[in-house]
mmCIF file of C-alpha atoms in Angstrom:
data_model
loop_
_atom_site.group_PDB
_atom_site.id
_atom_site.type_symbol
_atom_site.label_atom_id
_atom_site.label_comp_id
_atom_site.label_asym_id
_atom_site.label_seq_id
_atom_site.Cartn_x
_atom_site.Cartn_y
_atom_site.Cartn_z
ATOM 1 C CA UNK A 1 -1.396 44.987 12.087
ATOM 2 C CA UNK A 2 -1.420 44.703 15.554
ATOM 3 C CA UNK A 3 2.244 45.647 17.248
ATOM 4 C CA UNK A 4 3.811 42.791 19.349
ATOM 5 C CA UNK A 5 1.592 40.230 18.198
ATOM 6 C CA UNK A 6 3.575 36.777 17.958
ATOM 7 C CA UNK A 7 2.880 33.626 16.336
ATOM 8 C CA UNK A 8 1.910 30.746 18.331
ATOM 9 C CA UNK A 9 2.724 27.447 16.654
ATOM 10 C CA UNK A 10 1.967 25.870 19.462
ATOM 11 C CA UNK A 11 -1.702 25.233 18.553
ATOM 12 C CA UNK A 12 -1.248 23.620 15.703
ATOM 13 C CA UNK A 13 0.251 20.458 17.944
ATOM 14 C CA UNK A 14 2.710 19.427 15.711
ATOM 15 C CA UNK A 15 4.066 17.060 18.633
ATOM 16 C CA UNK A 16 0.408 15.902 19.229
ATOM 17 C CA UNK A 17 -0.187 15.114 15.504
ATOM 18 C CA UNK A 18 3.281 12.870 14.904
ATOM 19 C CA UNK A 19 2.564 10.670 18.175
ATOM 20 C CA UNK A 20 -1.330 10.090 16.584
ATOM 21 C CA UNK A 21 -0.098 9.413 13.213
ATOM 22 C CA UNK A 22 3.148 7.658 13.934
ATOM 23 C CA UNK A 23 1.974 4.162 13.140
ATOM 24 C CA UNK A 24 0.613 6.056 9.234
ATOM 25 C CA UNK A 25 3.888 7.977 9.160
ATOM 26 C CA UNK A 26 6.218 5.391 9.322
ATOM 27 C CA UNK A 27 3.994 3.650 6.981
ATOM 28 C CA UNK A 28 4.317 6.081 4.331
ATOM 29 C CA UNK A 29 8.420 6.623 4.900
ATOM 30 C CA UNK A 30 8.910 2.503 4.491
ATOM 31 C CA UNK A 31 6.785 2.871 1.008
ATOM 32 C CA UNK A 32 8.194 5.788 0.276
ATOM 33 C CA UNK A 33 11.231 4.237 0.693
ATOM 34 C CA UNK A 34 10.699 0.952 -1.056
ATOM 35 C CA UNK A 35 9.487 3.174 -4.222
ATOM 36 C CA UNK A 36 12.813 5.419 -4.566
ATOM 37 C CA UNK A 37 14.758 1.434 -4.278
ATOM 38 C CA UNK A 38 13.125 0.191 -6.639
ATOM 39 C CA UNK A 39 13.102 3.176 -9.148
ATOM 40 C CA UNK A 40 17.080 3.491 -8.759
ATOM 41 C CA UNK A 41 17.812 -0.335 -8.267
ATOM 42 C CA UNK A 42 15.572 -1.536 -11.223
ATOM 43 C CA UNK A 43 18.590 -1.669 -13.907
ATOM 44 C CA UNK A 44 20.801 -3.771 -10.986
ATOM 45 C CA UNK A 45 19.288 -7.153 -10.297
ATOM 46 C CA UNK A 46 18.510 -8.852 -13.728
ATOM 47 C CA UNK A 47 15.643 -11.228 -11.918
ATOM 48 C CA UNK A 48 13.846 -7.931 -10.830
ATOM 49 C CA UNK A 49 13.870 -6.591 -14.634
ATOM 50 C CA UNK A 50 12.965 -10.203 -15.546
ATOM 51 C CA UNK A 51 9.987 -10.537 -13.283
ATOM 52 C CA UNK A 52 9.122 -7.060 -13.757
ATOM 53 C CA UNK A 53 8.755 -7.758 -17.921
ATOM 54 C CA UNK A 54 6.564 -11.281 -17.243
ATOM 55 C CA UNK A 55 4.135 -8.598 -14.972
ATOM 56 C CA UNK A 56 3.812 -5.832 -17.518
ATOM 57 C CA UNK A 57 3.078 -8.588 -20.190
ATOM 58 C CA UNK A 58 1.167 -10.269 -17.998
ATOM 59 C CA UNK A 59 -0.752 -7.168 -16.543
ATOM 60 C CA UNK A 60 -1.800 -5.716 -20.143
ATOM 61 C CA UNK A 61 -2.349 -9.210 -21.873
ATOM 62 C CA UNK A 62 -4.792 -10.027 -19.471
ATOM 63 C CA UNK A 63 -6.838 -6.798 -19.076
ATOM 64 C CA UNK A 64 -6.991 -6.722 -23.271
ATOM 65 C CA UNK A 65 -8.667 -9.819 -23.185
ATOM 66 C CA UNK A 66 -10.413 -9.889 -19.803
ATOM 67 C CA UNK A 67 -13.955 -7.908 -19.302
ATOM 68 C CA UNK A 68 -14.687 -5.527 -16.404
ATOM 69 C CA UNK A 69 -15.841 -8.359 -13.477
ATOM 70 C CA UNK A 70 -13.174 -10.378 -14.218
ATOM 71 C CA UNK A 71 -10.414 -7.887 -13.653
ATOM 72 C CA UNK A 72 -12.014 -6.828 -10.992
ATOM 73 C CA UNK A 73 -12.098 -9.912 -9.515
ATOM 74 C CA UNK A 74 -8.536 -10.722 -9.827
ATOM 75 C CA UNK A 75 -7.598 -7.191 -8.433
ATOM 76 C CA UNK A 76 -9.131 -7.516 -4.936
ATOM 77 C CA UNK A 77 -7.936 -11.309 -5.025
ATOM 78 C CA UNK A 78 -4.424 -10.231 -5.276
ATOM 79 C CA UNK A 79 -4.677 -7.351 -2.675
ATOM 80 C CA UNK A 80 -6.500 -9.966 -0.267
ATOM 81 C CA UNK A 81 -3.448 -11.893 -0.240
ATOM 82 C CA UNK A 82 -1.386 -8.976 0.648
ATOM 83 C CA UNK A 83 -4.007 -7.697 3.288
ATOM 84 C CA UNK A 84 -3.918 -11.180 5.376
ATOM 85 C CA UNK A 85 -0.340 -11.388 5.195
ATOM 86 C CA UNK A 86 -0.701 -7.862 6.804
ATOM 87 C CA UNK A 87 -3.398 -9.131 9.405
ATOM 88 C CA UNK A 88 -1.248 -12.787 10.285
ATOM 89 C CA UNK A 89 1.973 -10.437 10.989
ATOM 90 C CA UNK A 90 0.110 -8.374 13.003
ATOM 91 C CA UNK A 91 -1.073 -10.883 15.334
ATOM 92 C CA UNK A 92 2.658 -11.893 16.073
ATOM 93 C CA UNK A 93 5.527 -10.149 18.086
ATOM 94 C CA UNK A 94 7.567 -9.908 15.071
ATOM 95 C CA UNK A 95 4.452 -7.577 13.543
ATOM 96 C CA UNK A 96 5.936 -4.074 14.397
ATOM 97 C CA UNK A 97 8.726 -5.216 11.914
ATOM 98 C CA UNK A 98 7.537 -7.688 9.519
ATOM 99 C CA UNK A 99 4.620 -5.453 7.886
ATOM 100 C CA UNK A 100 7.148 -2.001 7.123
ATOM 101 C CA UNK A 101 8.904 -4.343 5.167
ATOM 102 C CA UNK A 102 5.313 -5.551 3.576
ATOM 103 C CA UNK A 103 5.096 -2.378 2.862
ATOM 104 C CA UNK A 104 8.645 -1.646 1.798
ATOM 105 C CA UNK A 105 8.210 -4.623 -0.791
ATOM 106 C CA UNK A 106 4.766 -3.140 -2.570
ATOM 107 C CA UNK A 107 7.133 0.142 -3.121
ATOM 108 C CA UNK A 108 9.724 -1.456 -4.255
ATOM 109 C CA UNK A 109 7.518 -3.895 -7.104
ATOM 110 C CA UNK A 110 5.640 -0.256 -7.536
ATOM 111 C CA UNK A 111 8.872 1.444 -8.118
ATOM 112 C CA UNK A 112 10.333 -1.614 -10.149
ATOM 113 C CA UNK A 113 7.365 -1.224 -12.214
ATOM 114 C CA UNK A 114 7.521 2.472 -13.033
ATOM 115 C CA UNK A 115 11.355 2.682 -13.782
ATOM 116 C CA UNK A 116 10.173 -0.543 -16.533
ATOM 117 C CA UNK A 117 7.758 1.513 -17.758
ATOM 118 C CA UNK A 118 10.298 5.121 -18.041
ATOM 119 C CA UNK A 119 12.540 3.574 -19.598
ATOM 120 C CA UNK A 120 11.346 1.018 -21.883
ATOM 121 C CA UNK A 121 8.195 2.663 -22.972
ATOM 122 C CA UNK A 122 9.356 6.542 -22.403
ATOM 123 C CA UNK A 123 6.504 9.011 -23.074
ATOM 124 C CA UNK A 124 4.251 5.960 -23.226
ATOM 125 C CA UNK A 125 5.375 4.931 -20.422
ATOM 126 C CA UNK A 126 4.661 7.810 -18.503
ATOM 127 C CA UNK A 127 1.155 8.134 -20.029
ATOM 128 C CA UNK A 128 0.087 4.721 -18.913
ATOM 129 C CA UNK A 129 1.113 4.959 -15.349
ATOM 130 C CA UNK A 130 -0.462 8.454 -15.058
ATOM 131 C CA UNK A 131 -3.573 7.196 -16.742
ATOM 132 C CA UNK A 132 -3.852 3.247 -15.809
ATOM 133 C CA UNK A 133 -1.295 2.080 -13.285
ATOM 134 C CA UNK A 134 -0.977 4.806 -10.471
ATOM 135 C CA UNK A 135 -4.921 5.392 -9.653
ATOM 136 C CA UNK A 136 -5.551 1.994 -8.801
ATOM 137 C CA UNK A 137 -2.303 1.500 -7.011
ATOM 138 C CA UNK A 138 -2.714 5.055 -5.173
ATOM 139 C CA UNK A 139 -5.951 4.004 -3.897
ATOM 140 C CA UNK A 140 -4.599 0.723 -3.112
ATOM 141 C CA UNK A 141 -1.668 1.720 -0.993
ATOM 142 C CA UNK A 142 -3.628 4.194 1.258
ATOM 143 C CA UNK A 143 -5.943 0.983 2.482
ATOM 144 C CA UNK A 144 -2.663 -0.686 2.955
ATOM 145 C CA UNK A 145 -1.231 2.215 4.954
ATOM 146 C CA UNK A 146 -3.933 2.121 7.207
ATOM 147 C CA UNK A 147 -4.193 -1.575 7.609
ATOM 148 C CA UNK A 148 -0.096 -1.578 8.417
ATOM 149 C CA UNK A 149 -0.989 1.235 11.233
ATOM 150 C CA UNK A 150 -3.345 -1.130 13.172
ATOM 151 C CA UNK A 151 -0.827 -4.312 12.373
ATOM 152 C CA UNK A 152 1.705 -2.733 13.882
ATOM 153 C CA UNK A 153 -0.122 -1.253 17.223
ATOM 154 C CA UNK A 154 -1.480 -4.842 17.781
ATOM 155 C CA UNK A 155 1.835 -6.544 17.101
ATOM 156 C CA UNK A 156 3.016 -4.133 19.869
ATOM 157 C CA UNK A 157 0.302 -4.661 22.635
ATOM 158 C CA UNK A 158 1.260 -8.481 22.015
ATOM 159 C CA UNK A 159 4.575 -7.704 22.910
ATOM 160 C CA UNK A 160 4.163 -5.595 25.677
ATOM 161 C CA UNK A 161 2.153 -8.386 27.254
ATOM 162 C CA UNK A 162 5.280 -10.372 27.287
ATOM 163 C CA UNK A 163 6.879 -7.857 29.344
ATOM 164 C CA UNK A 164 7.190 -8.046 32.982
ATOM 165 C CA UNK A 165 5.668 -4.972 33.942
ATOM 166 C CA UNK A 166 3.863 -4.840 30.658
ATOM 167 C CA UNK A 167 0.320 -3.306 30.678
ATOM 168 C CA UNK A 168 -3.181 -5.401 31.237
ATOM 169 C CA UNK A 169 -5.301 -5.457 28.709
ATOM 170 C CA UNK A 170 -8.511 -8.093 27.706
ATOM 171 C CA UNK A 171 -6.736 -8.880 24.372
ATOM 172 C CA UNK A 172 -9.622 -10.931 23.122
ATOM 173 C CA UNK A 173 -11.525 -7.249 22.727
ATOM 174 C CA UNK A 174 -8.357 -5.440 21.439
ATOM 175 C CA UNK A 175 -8.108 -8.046 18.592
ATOM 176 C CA UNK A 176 -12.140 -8.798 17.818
ATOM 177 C CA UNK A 177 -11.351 -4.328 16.926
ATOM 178 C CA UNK A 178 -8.689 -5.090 15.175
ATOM 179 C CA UNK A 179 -10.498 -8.115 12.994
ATOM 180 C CA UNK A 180 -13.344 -5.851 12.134
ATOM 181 C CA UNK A 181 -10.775 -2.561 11.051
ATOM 182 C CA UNK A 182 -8.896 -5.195 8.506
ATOM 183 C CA UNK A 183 -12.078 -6.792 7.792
ATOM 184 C CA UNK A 184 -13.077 -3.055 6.828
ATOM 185 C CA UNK A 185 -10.305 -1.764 5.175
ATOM 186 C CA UNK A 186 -10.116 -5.076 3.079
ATOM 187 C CA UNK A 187 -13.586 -4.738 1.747
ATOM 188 C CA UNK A 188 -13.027 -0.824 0.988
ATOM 189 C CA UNK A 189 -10.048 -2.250 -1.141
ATOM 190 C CA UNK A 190 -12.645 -3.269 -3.716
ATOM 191 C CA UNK A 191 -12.408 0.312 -4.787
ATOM 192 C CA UNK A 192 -8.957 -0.038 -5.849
ATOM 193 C CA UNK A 193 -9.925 -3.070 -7.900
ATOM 194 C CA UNK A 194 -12.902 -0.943 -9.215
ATOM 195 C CA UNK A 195 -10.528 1.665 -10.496
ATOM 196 C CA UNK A 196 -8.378 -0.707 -12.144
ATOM 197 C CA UNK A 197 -11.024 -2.170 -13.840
ATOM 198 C CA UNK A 198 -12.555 1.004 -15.071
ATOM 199 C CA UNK A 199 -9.101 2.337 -15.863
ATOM 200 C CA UNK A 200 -8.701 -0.912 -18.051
ATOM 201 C CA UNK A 201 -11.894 -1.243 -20.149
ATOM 202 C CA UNK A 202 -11.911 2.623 -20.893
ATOM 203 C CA UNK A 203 -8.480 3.399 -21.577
ATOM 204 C CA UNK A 204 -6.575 0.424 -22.416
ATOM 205 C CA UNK A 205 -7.705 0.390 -26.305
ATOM 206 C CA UNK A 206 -5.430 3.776 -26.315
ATOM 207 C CA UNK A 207 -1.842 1.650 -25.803
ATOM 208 C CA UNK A 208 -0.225 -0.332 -27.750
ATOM 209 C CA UNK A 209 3.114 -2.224 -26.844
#
C-alpha cells in the first residue's frame, strides 16, 4: 500500500452525473413517491379500495379467459394512452409539472394495487405480484421514466422561449427529436405488454382467488 495515497472522488463526477440524469432522477423520486402513497394511503379513501377491487377482478378475469395476442393487445393499448398523455403535456408550458404527477399517479395505482394484494391475498398476494404483476409493470415504468425525461426538457425549452432573454432555438427540429424518442420508447413498450402476456398464459393457471 502505497503511503500518502488519497482517494479522489472527484472522477467519478458525481456532480456531472445528477445534472445528466436530473430529468430520470426526478422521475424515479415522483414514482417512487406515488408508490410509498399509495401503499400507506390504500386503507384511507374507500373509492381507491373500491376501484382498486373492480381492477384486480377485472385484471385476472380477463387474462383467464383471454389468449396471449389479445392481452397483449390490450396491454400496449392501455400504456399508449398513458404515453400520449405524456407526449401532449410535454408539448405545453405546464409539461415540467404536469407529467411528475403522471408519473406520481402510475405509483400511486401501482402502490394501491400492491397494498390490495398484501393484505387481502397475503402470501398469495405477494406471490402474484413477484411472479405476474411487477415484471410487466417494472418494464413498463422504466419506458415511462424515460419518456417523462424528454417531456419534461421539451416542456422547458417551450418555456424558456417565452422568456425575454430566453435562448434561440429552431423548435420545429427540437420537437421532430422529440416525436421520434416517444415514438421509440412507445413502440419498445410492447415489451412490457409481451411480459404481461407471457406472465399470464404461463403462470396464471397457478392462482386462484
Amino acid at each position: 500500500m502505497q503511503r500518502g495515497k488519497v482517494l479522489n472522488f472527484s472522477k467519478y463526477q458525481i456532480i456531472e452525473f445528477l445534472k445528466t440524469n436530473a430529468y430520470s432522477l426526478i422521475g424515479v423520486l415522483f414514482i417512487a413517491l406515488g408508490i410509498c402513497l399509495g401503499l400507506s394511503l390504500f386503507d384511507n379513501f374507500k373509492i381507491v379500495t373500491y376501484l382498486i377491487e373492480k381492477f384486480f377482478s377485472l385484471y385476472v378475469s380477463f387474462r383467464q379467459e383471454s389468449k396471449f395476442f389479445k392481452i397483449v393487445l390490450y396491454s400496449f393499448l392501455k400504456s399508449l394512452l398513458l404515453f400520449f398523455l405524456m407526449f401532449v403535456s410535454g408539448t405545453t408550458l405546464f409539461g415540467v409539472v404536469t407529467v411528475p404527477l403522471t408519473l406520481s399517479f402510475c405509483g400511486f395505482f401501482y402502490g394501491s394495487a400492491v397494498a390490495y394484494l398484501y393484505s387481502s391475498f397475503a402470501i398469495k398476494g405477494v406471490a402474484f405480484n413477484a411472479v405476474i404483476f411487477l415484471p410487466s409493470s417494472l418494464v413498463l415504468i422504466v419506458f415511462f421514466i424515460f419518456a417523462a425525461r424528454y417531456a419534461m426538457i421539451f416542456s422547458l425549452n417551450i418555456a424558456r422561449l417565452t422568456l425575454p432573454n430566453g435562448m434561440q432555438c429552431d423548435l420545429f427540429l427540437q420537437f421532430k427529436d422529440y416525436s421520434l424518442k416517444f415514438l421509440f420508447l412507445t413502440l419498445g413498450s410492447i415489451s412490457a405488454a409481451l411480459v404481461d402476456g407471457l406472465t399470464a398464459v404461463s403462470m396464471l393457471r397457478f392462482f386462484e382467488f
